[in-house]
Coordinates of C-alpha atoms in Angstrom, one line a residue:
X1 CA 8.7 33.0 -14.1
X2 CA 8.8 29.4 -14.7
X3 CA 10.4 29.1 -17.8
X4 CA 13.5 27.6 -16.8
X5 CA 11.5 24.8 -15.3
X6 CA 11.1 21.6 -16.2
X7 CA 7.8 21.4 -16.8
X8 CA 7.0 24.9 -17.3
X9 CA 5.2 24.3 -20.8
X10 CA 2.7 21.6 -19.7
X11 CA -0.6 22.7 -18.0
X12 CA -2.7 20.0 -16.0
X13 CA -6.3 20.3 -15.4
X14 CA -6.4 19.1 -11.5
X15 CA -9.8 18.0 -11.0
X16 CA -8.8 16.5 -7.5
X17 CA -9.0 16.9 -3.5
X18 CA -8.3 16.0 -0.5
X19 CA -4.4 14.5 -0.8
X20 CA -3.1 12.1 -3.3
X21 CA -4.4 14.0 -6.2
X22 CA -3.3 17.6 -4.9
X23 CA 0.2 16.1 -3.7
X24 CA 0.4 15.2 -7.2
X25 CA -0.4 18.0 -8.9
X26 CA 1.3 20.4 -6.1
X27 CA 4.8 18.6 -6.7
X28 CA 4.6 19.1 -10.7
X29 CA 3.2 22.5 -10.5
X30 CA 6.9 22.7 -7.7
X31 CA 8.9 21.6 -11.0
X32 CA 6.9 24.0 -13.5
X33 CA 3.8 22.9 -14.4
X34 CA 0.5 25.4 -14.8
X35 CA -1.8 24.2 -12.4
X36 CA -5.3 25.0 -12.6
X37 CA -7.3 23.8 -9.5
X38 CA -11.0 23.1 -10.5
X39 CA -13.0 23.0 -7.2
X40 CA -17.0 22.3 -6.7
X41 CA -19.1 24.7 -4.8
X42 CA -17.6 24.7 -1.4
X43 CA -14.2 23.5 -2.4
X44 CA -12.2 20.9 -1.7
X45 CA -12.7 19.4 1.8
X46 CA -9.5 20.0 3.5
X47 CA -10.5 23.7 3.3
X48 CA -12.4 23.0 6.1
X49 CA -10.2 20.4 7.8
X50 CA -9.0 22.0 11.1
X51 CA -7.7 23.1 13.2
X52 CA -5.4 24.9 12.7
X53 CA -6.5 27.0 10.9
X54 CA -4.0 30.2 9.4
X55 CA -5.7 33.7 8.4
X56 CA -9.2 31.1 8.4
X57 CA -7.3 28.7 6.0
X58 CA -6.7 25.1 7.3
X59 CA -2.7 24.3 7.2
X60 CA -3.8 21.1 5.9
X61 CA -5.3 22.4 2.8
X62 CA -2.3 24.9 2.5
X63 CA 0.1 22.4 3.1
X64 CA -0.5 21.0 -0.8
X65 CA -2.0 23.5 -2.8
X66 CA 0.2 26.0 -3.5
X67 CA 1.4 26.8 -7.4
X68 CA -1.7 26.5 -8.1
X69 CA -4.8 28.7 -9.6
X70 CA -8.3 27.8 -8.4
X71 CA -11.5 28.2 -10.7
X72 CA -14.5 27.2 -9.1
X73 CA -17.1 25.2 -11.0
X74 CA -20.2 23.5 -11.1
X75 CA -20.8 20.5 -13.0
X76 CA -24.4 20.5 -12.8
X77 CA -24.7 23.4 -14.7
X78 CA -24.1 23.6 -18.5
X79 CA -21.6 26.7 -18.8
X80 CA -19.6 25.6 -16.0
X81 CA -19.5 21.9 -17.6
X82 CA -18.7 23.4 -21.0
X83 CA -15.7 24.9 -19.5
X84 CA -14.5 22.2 -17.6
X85 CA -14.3 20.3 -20.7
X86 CA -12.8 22.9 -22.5
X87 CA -10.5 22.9 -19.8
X88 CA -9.7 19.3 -19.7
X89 CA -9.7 18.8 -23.5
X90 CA -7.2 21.0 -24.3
X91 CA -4.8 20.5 -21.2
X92 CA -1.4 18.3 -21.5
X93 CA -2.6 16.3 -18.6
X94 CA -5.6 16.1 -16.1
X95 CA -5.5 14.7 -12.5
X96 CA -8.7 13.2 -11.1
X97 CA -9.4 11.0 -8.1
X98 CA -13.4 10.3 -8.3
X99 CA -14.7 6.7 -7.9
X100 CA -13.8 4.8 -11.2
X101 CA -17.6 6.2 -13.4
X102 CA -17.9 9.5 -11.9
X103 CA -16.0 11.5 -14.6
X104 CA -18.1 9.6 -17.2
X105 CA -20.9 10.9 -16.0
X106 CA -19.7 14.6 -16.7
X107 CA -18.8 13.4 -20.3
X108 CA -14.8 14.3 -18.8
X109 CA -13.7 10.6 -18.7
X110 CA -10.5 9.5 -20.7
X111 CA -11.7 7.6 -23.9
X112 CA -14.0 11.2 -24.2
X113 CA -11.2 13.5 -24.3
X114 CA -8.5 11.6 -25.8
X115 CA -11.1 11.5 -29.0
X116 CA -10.6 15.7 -29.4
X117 CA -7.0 15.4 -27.9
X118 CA -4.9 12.5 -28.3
X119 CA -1.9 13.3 -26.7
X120 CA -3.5 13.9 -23.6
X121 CA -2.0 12.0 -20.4
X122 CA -4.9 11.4 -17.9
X123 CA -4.3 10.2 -14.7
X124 CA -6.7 8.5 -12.3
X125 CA -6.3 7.9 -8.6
X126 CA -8.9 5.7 -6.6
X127 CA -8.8 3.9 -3.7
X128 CA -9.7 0.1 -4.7
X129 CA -8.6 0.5 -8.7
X130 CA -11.4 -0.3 -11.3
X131 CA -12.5 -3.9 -11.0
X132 CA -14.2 -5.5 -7.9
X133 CA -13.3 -2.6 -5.5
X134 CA -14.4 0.2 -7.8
X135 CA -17.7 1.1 -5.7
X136 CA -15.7 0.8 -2.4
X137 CA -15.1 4.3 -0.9
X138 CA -11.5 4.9 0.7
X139 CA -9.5 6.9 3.2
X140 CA -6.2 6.9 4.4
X141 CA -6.9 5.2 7.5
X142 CA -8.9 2.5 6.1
X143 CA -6.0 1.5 3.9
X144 CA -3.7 1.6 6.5
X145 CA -6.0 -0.9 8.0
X146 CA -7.2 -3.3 5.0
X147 CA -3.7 -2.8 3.1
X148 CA -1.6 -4.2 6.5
X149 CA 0.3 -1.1 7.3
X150 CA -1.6 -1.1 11.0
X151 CA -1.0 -4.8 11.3
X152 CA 2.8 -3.9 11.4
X153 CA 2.7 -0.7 13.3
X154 CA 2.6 -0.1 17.2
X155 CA 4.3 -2.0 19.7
X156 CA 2.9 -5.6 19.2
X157 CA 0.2 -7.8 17.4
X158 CA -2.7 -6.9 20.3
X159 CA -2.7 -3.1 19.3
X160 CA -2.6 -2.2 15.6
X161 CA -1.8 1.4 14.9
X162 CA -2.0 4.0 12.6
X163 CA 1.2 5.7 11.1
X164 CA 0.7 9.8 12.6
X165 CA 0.3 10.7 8.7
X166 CA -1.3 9.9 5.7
X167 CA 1.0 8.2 4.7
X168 CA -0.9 5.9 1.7
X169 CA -2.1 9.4 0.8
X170 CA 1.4 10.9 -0.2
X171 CA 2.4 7.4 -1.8
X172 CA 0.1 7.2 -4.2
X173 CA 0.2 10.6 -5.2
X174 CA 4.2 10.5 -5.3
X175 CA 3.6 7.3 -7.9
X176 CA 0.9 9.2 -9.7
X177 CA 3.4 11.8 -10.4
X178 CA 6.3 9.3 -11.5
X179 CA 3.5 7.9 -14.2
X180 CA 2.5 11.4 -15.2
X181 CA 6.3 12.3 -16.3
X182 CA 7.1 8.7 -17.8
X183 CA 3.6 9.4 -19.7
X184 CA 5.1 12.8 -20.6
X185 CA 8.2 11.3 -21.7
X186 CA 7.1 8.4 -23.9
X187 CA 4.7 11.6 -25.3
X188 CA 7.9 13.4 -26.7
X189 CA 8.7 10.2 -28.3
X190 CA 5.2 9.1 -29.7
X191 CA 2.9 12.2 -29.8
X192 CA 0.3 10.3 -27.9
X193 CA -1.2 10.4 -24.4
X194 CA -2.1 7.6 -22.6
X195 CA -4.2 6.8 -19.1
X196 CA -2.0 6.8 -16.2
X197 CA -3.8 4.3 -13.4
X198 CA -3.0 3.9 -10.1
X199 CA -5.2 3.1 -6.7
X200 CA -4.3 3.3 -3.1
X201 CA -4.5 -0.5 -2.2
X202 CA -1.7 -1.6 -4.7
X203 CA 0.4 2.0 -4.3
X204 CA 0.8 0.5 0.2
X205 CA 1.4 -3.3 -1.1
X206 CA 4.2 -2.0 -3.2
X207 CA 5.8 0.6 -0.5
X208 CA 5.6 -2.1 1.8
X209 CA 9.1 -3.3 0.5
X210 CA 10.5 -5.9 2.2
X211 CA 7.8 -6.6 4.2
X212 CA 5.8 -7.7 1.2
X213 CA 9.0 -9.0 0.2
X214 CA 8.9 -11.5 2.9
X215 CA 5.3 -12.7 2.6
X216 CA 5.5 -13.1 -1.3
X217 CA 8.6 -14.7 -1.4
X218 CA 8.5 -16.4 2.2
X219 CA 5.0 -16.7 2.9
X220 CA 6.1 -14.9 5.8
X221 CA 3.6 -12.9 7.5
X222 CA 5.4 -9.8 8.9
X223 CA 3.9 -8.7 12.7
X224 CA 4.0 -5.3 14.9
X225 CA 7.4 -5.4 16.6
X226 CA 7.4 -1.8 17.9
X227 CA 10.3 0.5 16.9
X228 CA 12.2 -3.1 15.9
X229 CA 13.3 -4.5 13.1
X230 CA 12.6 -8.2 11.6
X231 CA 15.8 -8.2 9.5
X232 CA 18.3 -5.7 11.5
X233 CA 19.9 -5.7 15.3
X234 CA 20.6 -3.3 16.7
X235 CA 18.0 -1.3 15.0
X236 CA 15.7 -0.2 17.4
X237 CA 15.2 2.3 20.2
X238 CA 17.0 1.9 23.6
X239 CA 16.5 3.5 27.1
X240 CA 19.8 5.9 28.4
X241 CA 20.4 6.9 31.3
X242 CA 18.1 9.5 30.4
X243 CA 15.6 9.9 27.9
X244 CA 15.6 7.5 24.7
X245 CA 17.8 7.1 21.5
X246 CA 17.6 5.3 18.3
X247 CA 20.4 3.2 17.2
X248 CA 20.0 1.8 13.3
X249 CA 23.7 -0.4 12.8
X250 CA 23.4 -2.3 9.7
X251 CA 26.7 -3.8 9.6
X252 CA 29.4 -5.5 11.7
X253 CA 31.6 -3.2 10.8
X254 CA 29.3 -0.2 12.7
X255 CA 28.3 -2.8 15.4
X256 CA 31.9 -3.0 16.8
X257 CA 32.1 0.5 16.4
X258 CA 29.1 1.2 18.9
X259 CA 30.4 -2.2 21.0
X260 CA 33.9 0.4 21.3
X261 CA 32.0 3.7 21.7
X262 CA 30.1 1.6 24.6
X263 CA 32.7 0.1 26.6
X264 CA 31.5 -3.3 25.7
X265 CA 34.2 -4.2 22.6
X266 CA 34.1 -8.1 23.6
X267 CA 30.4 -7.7 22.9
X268 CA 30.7 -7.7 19.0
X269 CA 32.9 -11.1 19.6
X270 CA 30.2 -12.6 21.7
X271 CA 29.2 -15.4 19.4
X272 CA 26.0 -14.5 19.6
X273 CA 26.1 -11.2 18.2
X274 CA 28.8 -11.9 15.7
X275 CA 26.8 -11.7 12.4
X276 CA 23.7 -9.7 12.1
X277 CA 21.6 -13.2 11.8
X278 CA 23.0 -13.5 15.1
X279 CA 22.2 -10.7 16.8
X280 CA 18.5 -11.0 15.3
X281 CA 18.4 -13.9 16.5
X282 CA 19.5 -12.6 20.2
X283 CA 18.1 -9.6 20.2
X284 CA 16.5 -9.7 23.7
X285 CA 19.8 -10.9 25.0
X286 CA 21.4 -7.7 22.9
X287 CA 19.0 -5.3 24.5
X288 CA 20.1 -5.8 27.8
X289 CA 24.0 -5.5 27.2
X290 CA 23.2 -2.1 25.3
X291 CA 21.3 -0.5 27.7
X292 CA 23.0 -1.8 30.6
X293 CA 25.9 0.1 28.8
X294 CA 24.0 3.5 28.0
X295 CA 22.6 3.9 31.2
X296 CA 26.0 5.4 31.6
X297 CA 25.3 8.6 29.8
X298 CA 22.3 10.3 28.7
X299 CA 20.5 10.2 25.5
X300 CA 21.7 13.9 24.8
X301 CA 25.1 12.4 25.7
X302 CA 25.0 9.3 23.2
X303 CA 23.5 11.6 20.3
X304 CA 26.6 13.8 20.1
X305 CA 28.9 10.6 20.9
X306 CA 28.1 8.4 18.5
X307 CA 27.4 10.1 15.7
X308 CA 30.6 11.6 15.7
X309 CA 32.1 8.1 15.4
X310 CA 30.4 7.0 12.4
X311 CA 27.6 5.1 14.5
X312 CA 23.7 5.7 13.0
X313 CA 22.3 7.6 16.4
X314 CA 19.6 9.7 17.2
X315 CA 17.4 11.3 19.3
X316 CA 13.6 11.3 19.1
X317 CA 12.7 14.3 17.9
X318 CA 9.6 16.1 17.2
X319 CA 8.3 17.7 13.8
X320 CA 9.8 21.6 15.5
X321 CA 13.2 19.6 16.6
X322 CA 13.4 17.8 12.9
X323 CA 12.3 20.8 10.9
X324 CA 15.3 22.8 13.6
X325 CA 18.1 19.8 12.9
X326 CA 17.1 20.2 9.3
X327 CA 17.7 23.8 9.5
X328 CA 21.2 23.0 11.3
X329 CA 22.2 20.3 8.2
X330 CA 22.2 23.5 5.7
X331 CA 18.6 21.5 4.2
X332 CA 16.8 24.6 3.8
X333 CA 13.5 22.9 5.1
X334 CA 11.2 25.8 4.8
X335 CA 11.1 27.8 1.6
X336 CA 8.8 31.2 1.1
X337 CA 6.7 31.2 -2.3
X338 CA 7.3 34.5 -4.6
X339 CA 4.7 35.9 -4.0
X340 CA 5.7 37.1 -0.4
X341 CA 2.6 36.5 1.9
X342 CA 2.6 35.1 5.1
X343 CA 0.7 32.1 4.1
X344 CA 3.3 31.7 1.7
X345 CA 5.9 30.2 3.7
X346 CA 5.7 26.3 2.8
X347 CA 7.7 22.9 3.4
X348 CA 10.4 22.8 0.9
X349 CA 10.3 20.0 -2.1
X350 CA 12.9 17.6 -1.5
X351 CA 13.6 17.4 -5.1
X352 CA 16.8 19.6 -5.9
X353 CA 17.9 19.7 -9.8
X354 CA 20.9 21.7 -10.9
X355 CA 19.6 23.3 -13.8
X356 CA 15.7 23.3 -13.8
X357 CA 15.3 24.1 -10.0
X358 CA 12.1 23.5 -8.5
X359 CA 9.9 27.0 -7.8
X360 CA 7.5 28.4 -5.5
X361 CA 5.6 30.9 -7.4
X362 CA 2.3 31.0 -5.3
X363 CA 1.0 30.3 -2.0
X364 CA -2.2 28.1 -2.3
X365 CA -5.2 29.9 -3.7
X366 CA -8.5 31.2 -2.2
X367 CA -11.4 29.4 -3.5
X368 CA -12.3 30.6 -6.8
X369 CA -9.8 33.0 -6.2
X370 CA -8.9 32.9 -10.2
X371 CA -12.4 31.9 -11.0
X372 CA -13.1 35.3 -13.2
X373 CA -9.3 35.3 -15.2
X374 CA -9.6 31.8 -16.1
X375 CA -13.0 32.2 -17.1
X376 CA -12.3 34.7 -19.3
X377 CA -9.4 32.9 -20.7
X378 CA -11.3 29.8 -21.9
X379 CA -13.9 31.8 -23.1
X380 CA -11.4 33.6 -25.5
X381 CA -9.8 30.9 -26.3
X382 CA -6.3 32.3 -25.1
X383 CA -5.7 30.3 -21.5
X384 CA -4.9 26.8 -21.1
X385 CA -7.6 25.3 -23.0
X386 CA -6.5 25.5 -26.4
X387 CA -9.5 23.8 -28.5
X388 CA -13.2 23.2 -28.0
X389 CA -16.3 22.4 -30.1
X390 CA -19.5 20.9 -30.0
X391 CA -22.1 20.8 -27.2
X392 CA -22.0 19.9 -23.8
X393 CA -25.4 18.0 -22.5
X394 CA -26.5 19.0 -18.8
X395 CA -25.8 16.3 -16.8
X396 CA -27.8 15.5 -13.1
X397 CA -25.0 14.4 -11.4
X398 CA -23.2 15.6 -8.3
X399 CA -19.2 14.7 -7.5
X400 CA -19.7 16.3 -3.7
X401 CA -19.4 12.5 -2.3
X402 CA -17.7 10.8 -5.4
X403 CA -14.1 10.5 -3.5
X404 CA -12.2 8.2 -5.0

């Protein structure tokens, strides 16, 4: 079923949870990759993060698991450890986001298994990287707040605000999976694995752009401005005559289009507003000449206006209007997986390729709903783990509160 895809011949060993490591491995196992989901005793804690919940899954645990097989396993106990090294071992790549020790612990850490399988890329995802921060424990909303994302969200410095997703979350797992396939790549050259690194705190300083930008080269130190932007006027959202719209006009060239569109064409040779330095600069002064001149129409008005003319507009829409204008734009933003259930309808990838298209096989599985096949598999010696040998000590360790 997947072998037209890109990855359809590489098998990862996802020892992850929550959301950076399954976006991760969700979005290769979308482009091909054999999945196998190894979950503790309880499984992985979105399960149970809700509501809503769907047929008594949680959409949030839906939303990035499907491709994907689930084995349930308990390191604690010397089979189950056996075959999670097995597992691991003999996979192309394995996914983990434990704090930086725990897979040690378990005798499944890199330097271990690159000894029995060298070309094994192993990627590991914490919150704090490896060094002083490696004990620190880490959640999307306390990197938002320690990495300086809530410093320059909300509507000014007094009241800090979270973005409405987990936003460092999906970043780090989106680079995780960019250094899986260069890993992969430089593999087809060399033969050899390597370990694939990356931690929440740097994965928000770099996706910070130009707002890093400005503090490392500036010593700048970007602040909360709202819907605004430091570097761009008008590029905000403005009040209509009714209801609200977003204009985002990043050159002179569209600001004297909206200046015509508005009635106001002497605006965009107002000296103040001639360059966009200058309408930075003036930006106060530019807010009142623009919505003194939408207060003519409404926002539904101005969204079918100004578009039309070439001029960035839009309204504010919610995630059912988005996913409907989506829909409208011919984006296909909902896909089913092949497997036809009703859990199976799923947020399309945005990756499109021409000639290795990205799949939906599955829908996301049941907790240890594969745990018997892919038991049986390792145990022959005929399912993803290809090689295995020696002994496995028992180890008294537990990874239920070992996040990142």
């Amino acid at each position: 079923m997947t072998g037209n895809a890109s990855l359809s011949s590489i098998v990862v060993a996802d020892f992850s949870r929550v959301l950076a490591g399954p976006f991760c491995t969700m979005t290769l196992g979308d482009l091909g990759a054999e999945i196998v989901k190894v979950e503790r005793p309880g499984g992985d804690d979105t399960r149970a993060w809700g509501p809503p919940f769907v047929d008594g899954q949680s959409t949030y645990y839906l939303g990035v698991n499907r491709n994907k097989r689930s084995i349930v396993l308990d390191l604690d106990d010397a089979d189950d450890l056996r075959l999670a090294t097995e597992l691991a071992q003999s996979a192309d790549v394995v996914v983990e986001n434990f704090r930086p020790g725990t897979m040690a612990r378990f005798g499944l850490d890199e330097p271990t298994l690159r000894r029995r399988n060298p070309g094994l890329v192993y990627c590991s995802i914490s919150a704090f990287g490896t060094g002083a921060g490696r004990q620190l424990a880490g959640y999307d909303l306390l990197l938002q707040a320690v990495g300086g994302l809530m410093s320059i969200t909300g509507p000014d410095d007094d009241h800090p605000t979270k973005v409405g997703v987990a936003l460092v979350d999906v970043l780090a797992g989106l680079f995780a999976t960019v250094g899986i396939l260069a890993a992969l790549r430089e593999r087809d050259r060399s033969g050899l694995g390597q370990h694939v690194e990356v931690n929440l705190m740097s994965s928000l300083l770099a996706a910070l752009a130009n707002q890093s930008a400005s503090y490392v080269l500036a010593g700048e130190i970007p602040r909360a401005m709202g819907n605004g932007h430091a570097s761009i006027a008008p590029y905000d959202s403005y009040a209509t005559g009714d209801g609200t719209i977003v204009l985002a006009v990043g050159n002179d060239k569209q600001f004297r289009a909206l200046c015509g569109a508005l009635g106001i064409p002497e605006l965009a040779c107002d000296p103040r507003f001639r360059s966009n330095e200058r309408r930075v600069g003036n930006r106060a002064s530019l807010r009142e000449h623009l919505e003194g001149a939408l207060a003519s129409g409404s926002a539904a008005y101005w969204t079918r206006t100004l578009p039309a003319l070439g001029i960035p507009a839009g309204a504010v829409n919610n995630i059912g209007q988005a996913f409907t204008l989506a829909d409208e734009l011919g984006l296909q933003p909902i896909r089913h997986t092949d497997d036809g259930v009703s859990l199976g309808r799923q947020v399309a990838s945005p990756i499109s390729l021409s000639a290795t298209p990205v799949t939906y096989r599955t829908r996301a599985p049941r907790l240890g709903e594969h745990s018997a096949e892919i038991r049986g598999s390792l145990h022959r010696g005929d399912g993803p783990a290809r090689q295995f040998g020696g002994d496995v000590a028992r180890v008294g360790e537990r990874f239920s509160d070992e996040l990142y």
